[in-house]
Amino acid sequence: QPKRNAAFGSVGRRIPYRVLHVINQDGESLGNMHRADVLRLMDEQGLKLVLLRENVEPPVYRLMTGQQIHEEQLKRAEKKKASPKPGMYVKELSFSSAIAKNDLETKTKQIAQWIEKKYHVKVTVRQAK
């Protein structure tokens, strides 16, 4: 059972499959190849092999330069950062209407930090007795 690659990157020379579907660095399909032929091709062209899809028969790999791998990793990191997090964060803050000035300033700074982090902020003001 091959290990699942969590990160996008070169698989090096450890290829758990005998037959691979290979795509070159320009995106053109080279068809199904034996792993020995793929290793020879990697050495000749100075490229690295990256797993694209593992759950198909045969698994799909792509030959890429180190620069292409780095750019793809950056794209995926940006996409992950931009995607919304599961669940919406709601921060709640409550205070009395008789709050001291310095306490109010402290709480407003906290609210500003939460808003910068894109949290939804719910503020409740209780009436002083």
PDB file of C-alpha atoms in Angstrom:
ATOM      1  CA  GLN A   1       0.000   0.000   0.000  1.00  0.00           C
ATOM      2  CA  PRO A   2       1.743   3.228  -1.123  1.00  0.00           C
ATOM      3  CA  LYS A   3       1.875   6.163   1.263  1.00  0.00           C
ATOM      4  CA  ARG A   4      -0.443   9.051   0.506  1.00  0.00           C
ATOM      5  CA  ASN A   5       1.450  12.238  -0.371  1.00  0.00           C
ATOM      6  CA  ALA A   6      -0.099  15.119   1.568  1.00  0.00           C
ATOM      7  CA  ALA A   7       2.152  17.748   0.022  1.00  0.00           C
ATOM      8  CA  PHE A   8       2.573  18.487  -3.666  1.00  0.00           C
ATOM      9  CA  GLY A   9       6.144  17.669  -4.616  1.00  0.00           C
ATOM     10  CA  SER A  10       8.558  15.358  -6.330  1.00  0.00           C
ATOM     11  CA  VAL A  11       8.220  11.654  -5.551  1.00  0.00           C
ATOM     12  CA  GLY A  12      11.924  11.193  -6.206  1.00  0.00           C
ATOM     13  CA  ARG A  13      12.887   7.732  -7.414  1.00  0.00           C
ATOM     14  CA  ARG A  14      10.474   5.812  -5.182  1.00  0.00           C
ATOM     15  CA  ILE A  15       7.623   4.946  -7.492  1.00  0.00           C
ATOM     16  CA  PRO A  16       5.325   2.239  -6.080  1.00  0.00           C
ATOM     17  CA  TYR A  17       3.646   1.474  -9.428  1.00  0.00           C
ATOM     18  CA  ARG A  18       5.035  -0.469 -12.395  1.00  0.00           C
ATOM     19  CA  VAL A  19       3.049   1.255 -15.133  1.00  0.00           C
ATOM     20  CA  LEU A  20       2.410   4.997 -15.056  1.00  0.00           C
ATOM     21  CA  HIS A  21       0.547   7.450 -17.234  1.00  0.00           C
ATOM     22  CA  VAL A  22       3.063  10.238 -17.820  1.00  0.00           C
ATOM     23  CA  ILE A  23       2.502  13.868 -18.805  1.00  0.00           C
ATOM     24  CA  ASN A  24       5.490  15.978 -19.852  1.00  0.00           C
ATOM     25  CA  GLN A  25       6.294  19.457 -18.513  1.00  0.00           C
ATOM     26  CA  ASP A  26       4.324  21.112 -21.338  1.00  0.00           C
ATOM     27  CA  GLY A  27       1.143  19.239 -20.427  1.00  0.00           C
ATOM     28  CA  GLU A  28       1.248  16.769 -23.312  1.00  0.00           C
ATOM     29  CA  SER A  29       0.481  13.117 -22.589  1.00  0.00           C
ATOM     30  CA  LEU A  30       3.340  10.687 -23.189  1.00  0.00           C
ATOM     31  CA  GLY A  31       1.027   7.723 -22.602  1.00  0.00           C
ATOM     32  CA  ASN A  32       1.526   4.727 -20.323  1.00  0.00           C
ATOM     33  CA  MET A  33       5.150   3.928 -19.537  1.00  0.00           C
ATOM     34  CA  HIS A  34       7.060   1.470 -17.360  1.00  0.00           C
ATOM     35  CA  ARG A  35       8.700   3.090 -14.324  1.00  0.00           C
ATOM     36  CA  ALA A  36      12.205   2.216 -15.572  1.00  0.00           C
ATOM     37  CA  ASP A  37      11.539   4.184 -18.771  1.00  0.00           C
ATOM     38  CA  VAL A  38      10.196   7.090 -16.716  1.00  0.00           C
ATOM     39  CA  LEU A  39      13.311   7.106 -14.510  1.00  0.00           C
ATOM     40  CA  ARG A  40      15.527   7.126 -17.604  1.00  0.00           C
ATOM     41  CA  LEU A  41      13.507  10.014 -19.059  1.00  0.00           C
ATOM     42  CA  MET A  42      13.816  11.933 -15.772  1.00  0.00           C
ATOM     43  CA  ASP A  43      17.592  11.541 -15.788  1.00  0.00           C
ATOM     44  CA  GLU A  44      17.962  12.488 -19.474  1.00  0.00           C
ATOM     45  CA  GLN A  45      15.871  15.657 -19.215  1.00  0.00           C
ATOM     46  CA  GLY A  46      16.806  16.630 -15.641  1.00  0.00           C
ATOM     47  CA  LEU A  47      13.169  16.702 -14.530  1.00  0.00           C
ATOM     48  CA  LYS A  48      11.305  15.569 -11.429  1.00  0.00           C
ATOM     49  CA  LEU A  49       8.261  13.332 -11.212  1.00  0.00           C
ATOM     50  CA  VAL A  50       5.104  14.537  -9.451  1.00  0.00           C
ATOM     51  CA  LEU A  51       2.033  12.458  -8.620  1.00  0.00           C
ATOM     52  CA  LEU A  52      -1.147  14.108  -9.924  1.00  0.00           C
ATOM     53  CA  ARG A  53      -3.856  11.438  -9.551  1.00  0.00           C
ATOM     54  CA  GLU A  54      -3.370   8.227  -7.645  1.00  0.00           C
ATOM     55  CA  ASN A  55      -6.896   6.796  -7.712  1.00  0.00           C
ATOM     56  CA  VAL A  56      -6.973   5.975 -11.433  1.00  0.00           C
ATOM     57  CA  GLU A  57      -5.517   3.015 -13.295  1.00  0.00           C
ATOM     58  CA  PRO A  58      -2.684   3.613 -14.174  1.00  0.00           C
ATOM     59  CA  PRO A  59      -1.840   6.510 -11.798  1.00  0.00           C
ATOM     60  CA  VAL A  60      -1.075   9.847 -13.468  1.00  0.00           C
ATOM     61  CA  TYR A  61       2.340  11.444 -12.973  1.00  0.00           C
ATOM     62  CA  ARG A  62       3.790  14.616 -14.461  1.00  0.00           C
ATOM     63  CA  LEU A  63       7.377  15.495 -15.291  1.00  0.00           C
ATOM     64  CA  MET A  64       8.155  18.993 -13.968  1.00  0.00           C
ATOM     65  CA  THR A  65      11.113  21.268 -13.349  1.00  0.00           C
ATOM     66  CA  GLY A  66      11.910  22.352  -9.818  1.00  0.00           C
ATOM     67  CA  GLN A  67      10.646  25.862 -10.660  1.00  0.00           C
ATOM     68  CA  GLN A  68       7.295  24.504 -11.884  1.00  0.00           C
ATOM     69  CA  ILE A  69       6.896  22.475  -8.679  1.00  0.00           C
ATOM     70  CA  HIS A  70       7.669  25.540  -6.548  1.00  0.00           C
ATOM     71  CA  GLU A  71       5.159  27.708  -8.452  1.00  0.00           C
ATOM     72  CA  GLU A  72       2.456  25.041  -8.108  1.00  0.00           C
ATOM     73  CA  GLN A  73       3.109  24.768  -4.366  1.00  0.00           C
ATOM     74  CA  LEU A  74       2.739  28.554  -4.040  1.00  0.00           C
ATOM     75  CA  LYS A  75      -0.530  28.504  -6.020  1.00  0.00           C
ATOM     76  CA  ARG A  76      -1.954  25.744  -3.825  1.00  0.00           C
ATOM     77  CA  ALA A  77      -0.905  27.559  -0.644  1.00  0.00           C
ATOM     78  CA  GLU A  78      -2.612  30.769  -1.833  1.00  0.00           C
ATOM     79  CA  LYS A  79      -5.737  28.857  -2.779  1.00  0.00           C
ATOM     80  CA  LYS A  80      -5.823  27.134   0.606  1.00  0.00           C
ATOM     81  CA  LYS A  81      -5.304  30.430   2.415  1.00  0.00           C
ATOM     82  CA  ALA A  82      -8.069  32.125   0.411  1.00  0.00           C
ATOM     83  CA  SER A  83     -10.600  29.334   0.868  1.00  0.00           C
ATOM     84  CA  PRO A  84     -13.081  29.911   3.689  1.00  0.00           C
ATOM     85  CA  LYS A  85     -12.479  27.996   6.860  1.00  0.00           C
ATOM     86  CA  PRO A  86     -15.081  25.426   7.889  1.00  0.00           C
ATOM     87  CA  GLY A  87     -17.577  27.092  10.200  1.00  0.00           C
ATOM     88  CA  MET A  88     -17.926  30.804  10.738  1.00  0.00           C
ATOM     89  CA  TYR A  89     -16.160  32.373  13.696  1.00  0.00           C
ATOM     90  CA  VAL A  90     -18.362  34.563  15.866  1.00  0.00           C
ATOM     91  CA  LYS A  91     -16.761  36.395  18.765  1.00  0.00           C
ATOM     92  CA  GLU A  92     -19.022  37.764  21.454  1.00  0.00           C
ATOM     93  CA  LEU A  93     -18.204  40.533  23.890  1.00  0.00           C
ATOM     94  CA  SER A  94     -20.485  41.986  26.548  1.00  0.00           C
ATOM     95  CA  PHE A  95     -19.985  44.813  28.976  1.00  0.00           C
ATOM     96  CA  SER A  96     -21.908  47.149  31.220  1.00  0.00           C
ATOM     97  CA  SER A  97     -22.965  50.668  30.238  1.00  0.00           C
ATOM     98  CA  ALA A  98     -21.028  51.863  33.320  1.00  0.00           C
ATOM     99  CA  ILE A  99     -17.710  50.543  31.949  1.00  0.00           C
ATOM    100  CA  ALA A 100     -14.573  52.506  32.796  1.00  0.00           C
ATOM    101  CA  LYS A 101     -12.904  54.450  29.960  1.00  0.00           C
ATOM    102  CA  ASN A 102      -9.668  52.407  29.921  1.00  0.00           C
ATOM    103  CA  ASP A 103     -11.647  49.119  29.955  1.00  0.00           C
ATOM    104  CA  LEU A 104     -13.699  50.356  27.011  1.00  0.00           C
ATOM    105  CA  GLU A 105     -10.521  51.243  25.079  1.00  0.00           C
ATOM    106  CA  THR A 106      -9.074  47.787  25.760  1.00  0.00           C
ATOM    107  CA  LYS A 107     -12.236  46.069  24.538  1.00  0.00           C
ATOM    108  CA  THR A 108     -12.430  48.210  21.397  1.00  0.00           C
ATOM    109  CA  LYS A 109      -8.822  47.255  20.551  1.00  0.00           C
ATOM    110  CA  GLN A 110      -9.788  43.588  20.953  1.00  0.00           C
ATOM    111  CA  ILE A 111     -12.802  44.066  18.678  1.00  0.00           C
ATOM    112  CA  ALA A 112     -10.600  45.757  16.046  1.00  0.00           C
ATOM    113  CA  GLN A 113      -8.196  42.783  16.116  1.00  0.00           C
ATOM    114  CA  TRP A 114     -11.069  40.329  15.650  1.00  0.00           C
ATOM    115  CA  ILE A 115     -12.467  42.328  12.728  1.00  0.00           C
ATOM    116  CA  GLU A 116      -9.008  42.332  11.076  1.00  0.00           C
ATOM    117  CA  LYS A 117      -9.039  38.535  11.356  1.00  0.00           C
ATOM    118  CA  LYS A 118     -12.422  38.541   9.554  1.00  0.00           C
ATOM    119  CA  TYR A 119     -14.357  37.315  12.597  1.00  0.00           C
ATOM    120  CA  HIS A 120     -17.983  38.272  13.096  1.00  0.00           C
ATOM    121  CA  VAL A 121     -18.225  40.254  16.314  1.00  0.00           C
ATOM    122  CA  LYS A 122     -21.320  40.450  18.483  1.00  0.00           C
ATOM    123  CA  VAL A 123     -21.291  43.183  21.137  1.00  0.00           C
ATOM    124  CA  THR A 124     -23.799  43.261  23.979  1.00  0.00           C
ATOM    125  CA  VAL A 125     -24.156  46.290  26.259  1.00  0.00           C
ATOM    126  CA  ARG A 126     -25.919  45.656  29.558  1.00  0.00           C
ATOM    127  CA  GLN A 127     -27.592  48.502  31.331  1.00  0.00           C
ATOM    128  CA  ALA A 128     -25.914  49.478  34.605  1.00  0.00           C
ATOM    129  CA  LYS A 129     -27.990  49.057  37.734  1.00  0.00           C
TER     130      LYS A 129
END
